[in-house]
């Protein structure tokens, strides 16, 4: 009861007091004339008419508040009008603020160098800026509400919408305009709204194509003169009449020529991988047998670590291009042999689990500092350039591994600690595993 009484405003108490006084006066007048009920009824009638009139004034003002001024009413209805006016002014303020922010947002999105498309839960188009409309040839009256995959029909883009892979988004070529567009979805944690960002990467793609063509052409052109130089150097090395003073220079030139041949070979292989051209059909590859053969080759080397163990935990086959998978395993094993001392160990492991197939090469070599790991797969990147060159490395091995794994929907995980060793693990998706039989095959 106290809460209810405390809820009345001063004007409310005044209205109640006035009603009470009016009823008291009506009661006294009724006693004087012997018509108490009639006097109270007339008083209530007049009070109801006044309140009805106030209600009609407030209702008329609410319907025409944009052009009509608030009615001048005292008492409780005056308080109601004041509160409604305050709420209305606050609403107008927030509406003006939101409208201003929306206009600013539209100006900003119109000036953006990227395209932006707001998608609904079923990838239907809710809104897009001018840049996206120009690049994707969208029209507001025609395309709003249409699912975006019905307008951009490229398979890589449709798969990206369904799976979210690759995480960096696909790059699609518009055949009509010869423009390359990169798509990326900004997810907010809810499926109700998604923002599709579109970038024009035509210039980057052209530069990338020029770089690939240059590397491939230069490598092809260098291969022939290098073969001639190597042939003459071999002839000089076999010439018994050659001055002994030239033996060491010729030997060094042959070593450098062989290193150049390795670099050109790796450049050609990397160029082929980057071009995306599948020159060979995929087949079921026996990774266990491949690793066993590579281990035998390592064991036949004069300079190698004392222990090279092979742990095969599955005989499952892997769907892929055998030459590319051989290049992956060979490069990882070659690096491990180069950077592991004679008293060190190397472990090759092949296994399959619910996540997919995995190939790891672990060594107890010199290890790699943590700040170098993110850049190891860049071409010609070397942690220790002098040491790498002295060992005959081309600096392209891990770049070849990265691109070959990308061709097989796989990823490369690198763990290393300086002075302790490194572990390179290739993770292949479950869809590429071809089961043959379960169980451990061998441990060598």
Coordinates of C-alpha atoms in Angstrom, one line a residue, residues 55-65 68:
X55 CA -8.6 12.5 -23.0
X56 CA -9.9 13.6 -26.3
X57 CA -7.5 16.6 -26.3
X58 CA -4.5 14.4 -25.6
X59 CA -5.6 11.8 -28.1
X60 CA -6.0 14.5 -30.8
X61 CA -2.6 15.9 -30.0
X62 CA -0.9 12.4 -30.1
X63 CA -2.3 11.8 -33.6
X64 CA -1.2 15.3 -34.8
X65 CA 1.8 15.9 -32.6
X68 CA 0.1 20.5 -33.2

